[in-house]
Amino acid sequence: MDDHLGSETDQILIQRAQEGDRQAFGTLVFRYQEKVIRVVYRMCGDLALAEDAAQEAFIRAWQRLPKYQHRDVFSAWLYRIAINQALDVLRREQDTVDVTGIDLAATNTGPEEYVTQRERTAQVRQAIMALPPASRAALILREYEALSYQEIAEVLEIPLGTVMSRLSYARTRLRELLTSQTEIG
Amino acid sequence: MNGHITTHWRNAYIDGELEGHQLKKVEQHLAICEQCRAEVEELRSLREILQRFDMPETIKSPQRFVDEVRLQLPARPARPVIRTQPGKAWWMISGSLLGVLLFVQGVWVISTLVIFALQSGLGPQVGLSQWSLPAIAEVGQVLAALLSGQAASIPVEQLLEVWQVLHWLLVLPLELSGATALLYCSWLAGWRVYRRWSPDVGNASGAQRTGS
């Protein structure tokens, strides 16, 4: 990575990137790529798709950077672009994204000791992917990115009450999907 | 709080979003309500289960990811630099200075023509013979005396009168022209400084911008 930019603050890098400095933008991409890929992956459920979508999200961020206001939190602004990009991908790839994984019903047929970690992961992934995208986004930002309710509201541009409603719905629905004698109780 | 904790409050509680009075009420209720405690524990268990959806290792290395993004970055078309425009008053300064200069020059030209007319003997024809000729004649005499080195022979009052005429006809127009020119140059310098330092609607000059 460009060492001379490694110690620069985000605000300085953003300002340089707004002036057209691609190296500065590259440093920002390096710093935030993990977060963006993580969010997009959990929204889409497919890693290869998520990496491509994350790259598209950064390209979109580059194009919109001149309009970015420094009073906004950069990570929230970036999350917003990433989630919108993930939603675009889901709409585009709805017929091809593999979210089936292990059939939920099959996990109830055998004792817990035979359910592998991979199956549990797939089970959870499938349950999350079964949520409506709006609720899924709120859940992912809360559970995996540890954003506060206020931060989630800013990212998704929704009221605080709507954040609480979506989270409540998501968790209730997940409990229904995942509830079994071996999982919760 | 009547009955049990609502779903929203339960979620807010485990997410650490409650504080102050709300937090205290929930904790007090949980201390006495087994059902709500069980609900809260179920939510905590769900949270642990959700962490099983872990992030696999990425296919591309971080550097490769960055390089690919940078290669795909489109060129942002330059947005025209829109400078804030000065008000009309700014332009009126220049116009006013020009007007003053023209007025002064006009007065000076007319004065020169009058002198020329009088010197050429046209004074009576333009109605100036009774008023201006003696003063002009005196000016000529005094100037001739000064040039021949006979300044001491000239009375002070006469010198002052001649100076007043000369000042009115020659020096004053030059002073006014000079002052006007100085003001105009100052306005011009201020204009150049303004154009150099005035903020754009966008950002620093020479940058790439997306079209709006």
Short mmCIF file of N, CA and C in Angstrom, two decimals, chain B residues 25-119:
data_model
loop_
_atom_site.label_atom_id
_atom_site.label_comp_id
_atom_site.label_asym_id
_atom_site.label_seq_id
_atom_site.Cartn_x
_atom_site.Cartn_y
_atom_site.Cartn_z
N LYS B 25 -36.26 0.85 34.69
CA LYS B 25 -37.60 0.22 34.73
C LYS B 25 -37.54 -1.21 34.19
N VAL B 26 -36.80 -1.37 33.10
CA VAL B 26 -36.70 -2.70 32.50
C VAL B 26 -35.99 -3.65 33.45
N GLU B 27 -34.91 -3.20 34.03
CA GLU B 27 -34.16 -4.06 34.95
C GLU B 27 -34.99 -4.43 36.17
N GLN B 28 -35.76 -3.46 36.65
CA GLN B 28 -36.63 -3.74 37.79
C GLN B 28 -37.68 -4.79 37.42
N HIS B 29 -38.22 -4.67 36.22
CA HIS B 29 -39.23 -5.64 35.79
C HIS B 29 -38.62 -7.01 35.59
N LEU B 30 -37.44 -7.06 34.98
CA LEU B 30 -36.79 -8.35 34.75
C LEU B 30 -36.47 -9.07 36.06
N ALA B 31 -36.22 -8.29 37.09
CA ALA B 31 -35.89 -8.88 38.38
C ALA B 31 -37.07 -9.66 38.96
N ILE B 32 -38.29 -9.30 38.53
CA ILE B 32 -39.48 -9.93 39.13
C ILE B 32 -40.28 -10.75 38.13
N CYS B 33 -39.97 -10.63 36.82
CA CYS B 33 -40.78 -11.32 35.81
C CYS B 33 -39.99 -12.42 35.13
N GLU B 34 -40.34 -13.66 35.42
CA GLU B 34 -39.61 -14.79 34.87
C GLU B 34 -39.83 -14.92 33.36
N GLN B 35 -41.05 -14.63 32.92
CA GLN B 35 -41.36 -14.76 31.50
C GLN B 35 -40.50 -13.82 30.65
N CYS B 36 -40.42 -12.58 31.10
CA CYS B 36 -39.61 -11.60 30.34
C CYS B 36 -38.13 -11.96 30.41
N ARG B 37 -37.71 -12.49 31.54
CA ARG B 37 -36.30 -12.92 31.63
C ARG B 37 -36.02 -14.02 30.63
N ALA B 38 -36.94 -14.94 30.50
CA ALA B 38 -36.77 -16.04 29.54
C ALA B 38 -36.72 -15.51 28.11
N GLU B 39 -37.58 -14.52 27.82
CA GLU B 39 -37.57 -13.93 26.47
C GLU B 39 -36.23 -13.27 26.18
N VAL B 40 -35.72 -12.56 27.16
CA VAL B 40 -34.43 -11.88 26.99
C VAL B 40 -33.32 -12.91 26.78
N GLU B 41 -33.37 -14.00 27.51
CA GLU B 41 -32.35 -15.05 27.34
C GLU B 41 -32.43 -15.69 25.96
N GLU B 42 -33.64 -15.84 25.47
CA GLU B 42 -33.80 -16.40 24.12
C GLU B 42 -33.18 -15.47 23.08
N LEU B 43 -33.37 -14.18 23.28
CA LEU B 43 -32.76 -13.22 22.35
C LEU B 43 -31.24 -13.31 22.41
N ARG B 44 -30.70 -13.47 23.60
CA ARG B 44 -29.23 -13.59 23.74
C ARG B 44 -28.74 -14.88 23.08
N SER B 45 -29.50 -15.95 23.22
CA SER B 45 -29.13 -17.20 22.56
C SER B 45 -29.17 -17.06 21.05
N LEU B 46 -30.17 -16.36 20.57
CA LEU B 46 -30.27 -16.12 19.14
C LEU B 46 -29.05 -15.36 18.64
N ARG B 47 -28.62 -14.40 19.41
CA ARG B 47 -27.44 -13.61 19.05
C ARG B 47 -26.22 -14.52 18.89
N GLU B 48 -26.05 -15.44 19.83
CA GLU B 48 -24.90 -16.36 19.74
C GLU B 48 -25.01 -17.25 18.50
N ILE B 49 -26.22 -17.68 18.20
CA ILE B 49 -26.42 -18.52 17.02
C ILE B 49 -26.10 -17.74 15.74
N LEU B 50 -26.50 -16.49 15.71
CA LEU B 50 -26.26 -15.68 14.51
C LEU B 50 -24.78 -15.49 14.23
N GLN B 51 -23.96 -15.56 15.28
CA GLN B 51 -22.52 -15.41 15.07
C GLN B 51 -21.92 -16.59 14.32
N ARG B 52 -22.69 -17.64 14.15
CA ARG B 52 -22.19 -18.78 13.37
C ARG B 52 -22.09 -18.43 11.89
N PHE B 53 -22.82 -17.42 11.48
CA PHE B 53 -22.75 -16.97 10.10
C PHE B 53 -21.49 -16.14 9.96
N ASP B 54 -20.37 -16.82 10.01
CA ASP B 54 -19.11 -16.09 10.02
C ASP B 54 -18.67 -15.78 8.59
N MET B 55 -17.69 -14.96 8.53
CA MET B 55 -17.20 -14.45 7.25
C MET B 55 -16.10 -15.38 6.74
N PRO B 56 -16.26 -15.98 5.57
CA PRO B 56 -15.16 -16.82 5.05
C PRO B 56 -14.01 -15.95 4.58
N GLU B 57 -12.89 -16.60 4.30
CA GLU B 57 -11.75 -15.86 3.80
C GLU B 57 -12.06 -15.37 2.39
N THR B 58 -11.65 -14.13 2.11
CA THR B 58 -11.96 -13.57 0.80
C THR B 58 -11.17 -14.27 -0.29
N ILE B 59 -11.74 -14.26 -1.48
CA ILE B 59 -11.11 -14.91 -2.63
C ILE B 59 -9.90 -14.09 -3.09
N LYS B 60 -10.09 -12.77 -3.16
CA LYS B 60 -9.02 -11.88 -3.62
C LYS B 60 -8.25 -11.34 -2.42
N SER B 61 -6.97 -11.16 -2.62
CA SER B 61 -6.18 -10.53 -1.55
C SER B 61 -6.56 -9.05 -1.46
N PRO B 62 -6.35 -8.43 -0.31
CA PRO B 62 -6.72 -7.02 -0.17
C PRO B 62 -6.07 -6.12 -1.23
N GLN B 63 -4.79 -6.34 -1.50
CA GLN B 63 -4.10 -5.49 -2.48
C GLN B 63 -4.67 -5.69 -3.88
N ARG B 64 -4.95 -6.92 -4.20
CA ARG B 64 -5.54 -7.20 -5.52
C ARG B 64 -6.90 -6.53 -5.65
N PHE B 65 -7.67 -6.60 -4.59
CA PHE B 65 -8.98 -5.96 -4.58
C PHE B 65 -8.84 -4.47 -4.85
N VAL B 66 -7.90 -3.84 -4.16
CA VAL B 66 -7.70 -2.39 -4.32
C VAL B 66 -7.24 -2.07 -5.74
N ASP B 67 -6.27 -2.87 -6.24
CA ASP B 67 -5.74 -2.61 -7.58
C ASP B 67 -6.84 -2.72 -8.63
N GLU B 68 -7.69 -3.72 -8.48
CA GLU B 68 -8.77 -3.89 -9.45
C GLU B 68 -9.75 -2.73 -9.40
N VAL B 69 -10.03 -2.25 -8.20
CA VAL B 69 -10.93 -1.09 -8.08
C VAL B 69 -10.31 0.12 -8.77
N ARG B 70 -9.03 0.37 -8.50
CA ARG B 70 -8.37 1.55 -9.07
C ARG B 70 -8.32 1.49 -10.58
N LEU B 71 -8.17 0.27 -11.12
CA LEU B 71 -8.14 0.14 -12.58
C LEU B 71 -9.49 0.46 -13.20
N GLN B 72 -10.54 0.22 -12.44
CA GLN B 72 -11.88 0.42 -12.98
C GLN B 72 -12.44 1.80 -12.70
N LEU B 73 -11.71 2.62 -11.97
CA LEU B 73 -12.23 3.94 -11.64
C LEU B 73 -12.38 4.76 -12.91
N PRO B 74 -13.57 5.25 -13.18
CA PRO B 74 -13.74 6.05 -14.39
C PRO B 74 -13.15 7.44 -14.18
N ALA B 75 -12.81 8.08 -15.29
CA ALA B 75 -12.34 9.46 -15.21
C ALA B 75 -13.54 10.32 -14.93
N ARG B 76 -13.38 11.19 -13.95
CA ARG B 76 -14.49 12.09 -13.63
C ARG B 76 -14.37 13.30 -14.54
N PRO B 77 -15.41 13.60 -15.33
CA PRO B 77 -15.31 14.77 -16.20
C PRO B 77 -15.17 16.02 -15.36
N ALA B 78 -14.35 16.97 -15.88
CA ALA B 78 -14.12 18.19 -15.13
C ALA B 78 -15.39 18.99 -15.06
N ARG B 79 -15.73 19.41 -13.86
CA ARG B 79 -16.91 20.25 -13.72
C ARG B 79 -16.47 21.69 -13.93
N PRO B 80 -17.20 22.46 -14.73
CA PRO B 80 -16.76 23.86 -14.96
C PRO B 80 -16.68 24.60 -13.64
N VAL B 81 -15.61 25.35 -13.51
CA VAL B 81 -15.42 26.11 -12.28
C VAL B 81 -16.39 27.28 -12.28
N ILE B 82 -17.27 27.27 -11.35
CA ILE B 82 -18.25 28.35 -11.26
C ILE B 82 -17.84 29.26 -10.12
N ARG B 83 -17.39 30.42 -10.45
CA ARG B 83 -17.00 31.35 -9.41
C ARG B 83 -18.20 32.19 -8.99
N THR B 84 -18.20 32.56 -7.76
CA THR B 84 -19.27 33.46 -7.31
C THR B 84 -19.07 34.81 -7.99
N GLN B 85 -20.11 35.38 -8.52
CA GLN B 85 -20.03 36.62 -9.28
C GLN B 85 -20.13 37.82 -8.35
N PRO B 86 -19.32 38.86 -8.61
CA PRO B 86 -19.43 40.06 -7.77
C PRO B 86 -20.74 40.79 -8.06
N GLY B 87 -21.15 41.64 -7.13
CA GLY B 87 -22.41 42.35 -7.29
C GLY B 87 -22.27 43.49 -8.28
N LYS B 88 -23.43 44.10 -8.56
CA LYS B 88 -23.43 45.20 -9.53
C LYS B 88 -22.62 46.37 -9.02
N ALA B 89 -22.62 46.59 -7.72
CA ALA B 89 -21.90 47.73 -7.15
C ALA B 89 -20.44 47.68 -7.54
N TRP B 90 -19.88 46.47 -7.61
CA TRP B 90 -18.47 46.32 -7.98
C TRP B 90 -18.22 46.88 -9.37
N TRP B 91 -19.12 46.55 -10.29
CA TRP B 91 -18.96 47.04 -11.65
C TRP B 91 -19.25 48.54 -11.74
N MET B 92 -20.10 49.05 -10.88
CA MET B 92 -20.41 50.49 -10.91
C MET B 92 -19.19 51.31 -10.50
N ILE B 93 -18.32 50.74 -9.68
CA ILE B 93 -17.11 51.47 -9.29
C ILE B 93 -16.29 51.78 -10.53
N SER B 94 -16.10 50.76 -11.34
CA SER B 94 -15.31 50.95 -12.55
C SER B 94 -15.96 51.96 -13.48
N GLY B 95 -17.27 51.84 -13.64
CA GLY B 95 -17.99 52.75 -14.52
C GLY B 95 -17.93 54.19 -14.02
N SER B 96 -18.05 54.34 -12.71
CA SER B 96 -18.01 55.68 -12.12
C SER B 96 -16.63 56.31 -12.33
N LEU B 97 -15.59 55.50 -12.12
CA LEU B 97 -14.24 56.03 -12.30
C LEU B 97 -14.03 56.48 -13.74
N LEU B 98 -14.55 55.69 -14.65
CA LEU B 98 -14.44 56.05 -16.07
C LEU B 98 -15.18 57.34 -16.35
N GLY B 99 -16.34 57.48 -15.75
CA GLY B 99 -17.13 58.69 -15.93
C GLY B 99 -16.40 59.92 -15.39
N VAL B 100 -15.79 59.77 -14.22
CA VAL B 100 -15.04 60.89 -13.63
C VAL B 100 -13.88 61.26 -14.53
N LEU B 101 -13.20 60.25 -15.03
CA LEU B 101 -12.05 60.50 -15.91
C LEU B 101 -12.48 61.24 -17.17
N LEU B 102 -13.57 60.81 -17.75
CA LEU B 102 -14.08 61.46 -18.96
C LEU B 102 -14.49 62.90 -18.66
N PHE B 103 -15.10 63.11 -17.51
CA PHE B 103 -15.51 64.46 -17.13
C PHE B 103 -14.30 65.37 -16.98
N VAL B 104 -13.31 64.87 -16.27
CA VAL B 104 -12.11 65.67 -16.05
C VAL B 104 -11.42 65.97 -17.38
N GLN B 105 -11.32 64.97 -18.21
CA GLN B 105 -10.68 65.17 -19.50
C GLN B 105 -11.48 66.16 -20.34
N GLY B 106 -12.78 66.06 -20.24
CA GLY B 106 -13.63 66.99 -20.98
C GLY B 106 -13.43 68.42 -20.53
N VAL B 107 -13.37 68.60 -19.24
CA VAL B 107 -13.13 69.95 -18.70
C VAL B 107 -11.78 70.47 -19.17
N TRP B 108 -10.81 69.61 -19.14
CA TRP B 108 -9.46 70.02 -19.54
C TRP B 108 -9.42 70.37 -21.02
N VAL B 109 -10.09 69.60 -21.82
CA VAL B 109 -10.11 69.87 -23.27
C VAL B 109 -10.79 71.20 -23.54
N ILE B 110 -11.92 71.40 -22.87
CA ILE B 110 -12.65 72.66 -23.08
C ILE B 110 -11.81 73.85 -22.63
N SER B 111 -11.16 73.68 -21.51
CA SER B 111 -10.30 74.76 -20.99
C SER B 111 -9.18 75.06 -21.99
N THR B 112 -8.61 74.02 -22.51
CA THR B 112 -7.53 74.21 -23.49
C THR B 112 -8.04 74.92 -24.74
N LEU B 113 -9.21 74.55 -25.18
CA LEU B 113 -9.82 75.20 -26.35
C LEU B 113 -10.08 76.67 -26.08
N VAL B 114 -10.54 76.95 -24.89
CA VAL B 114 -10.81 78.35 -24.53
C VAL B 114 -9.52 79.15 -24.58
N ILE B 115 -8.48 78.59 -24.01
CA ILE B 115 -7.19 79.30 -24.00
C ILE B 115 -6.72 79.52 -25.43
N PHE B 116 -6.83 78.45 -26.22
CA PHE B 116 -6.40 78.55 -27.62
C PHE B 116 -7.20 79.63 -28.34
N ALA B 117 -8.51 79.63 -28.09
CA ALA B 117 -9.37 80.63 -28.75
C ALA B 117 -8.97 82.04 -28.35
N LEU B 118 -8.73 82.21 -27.08
CA LEU B 118 -8.35 83.56 -26.61
C LEU B 118 -7.00 83.96 -27.19
N GLN B 119 -6.07 83.04 -27.20
CA GLN B 119 -4.74 83.35 -27.73
C GLN B 119 -4.80 83.64 -29.22
#
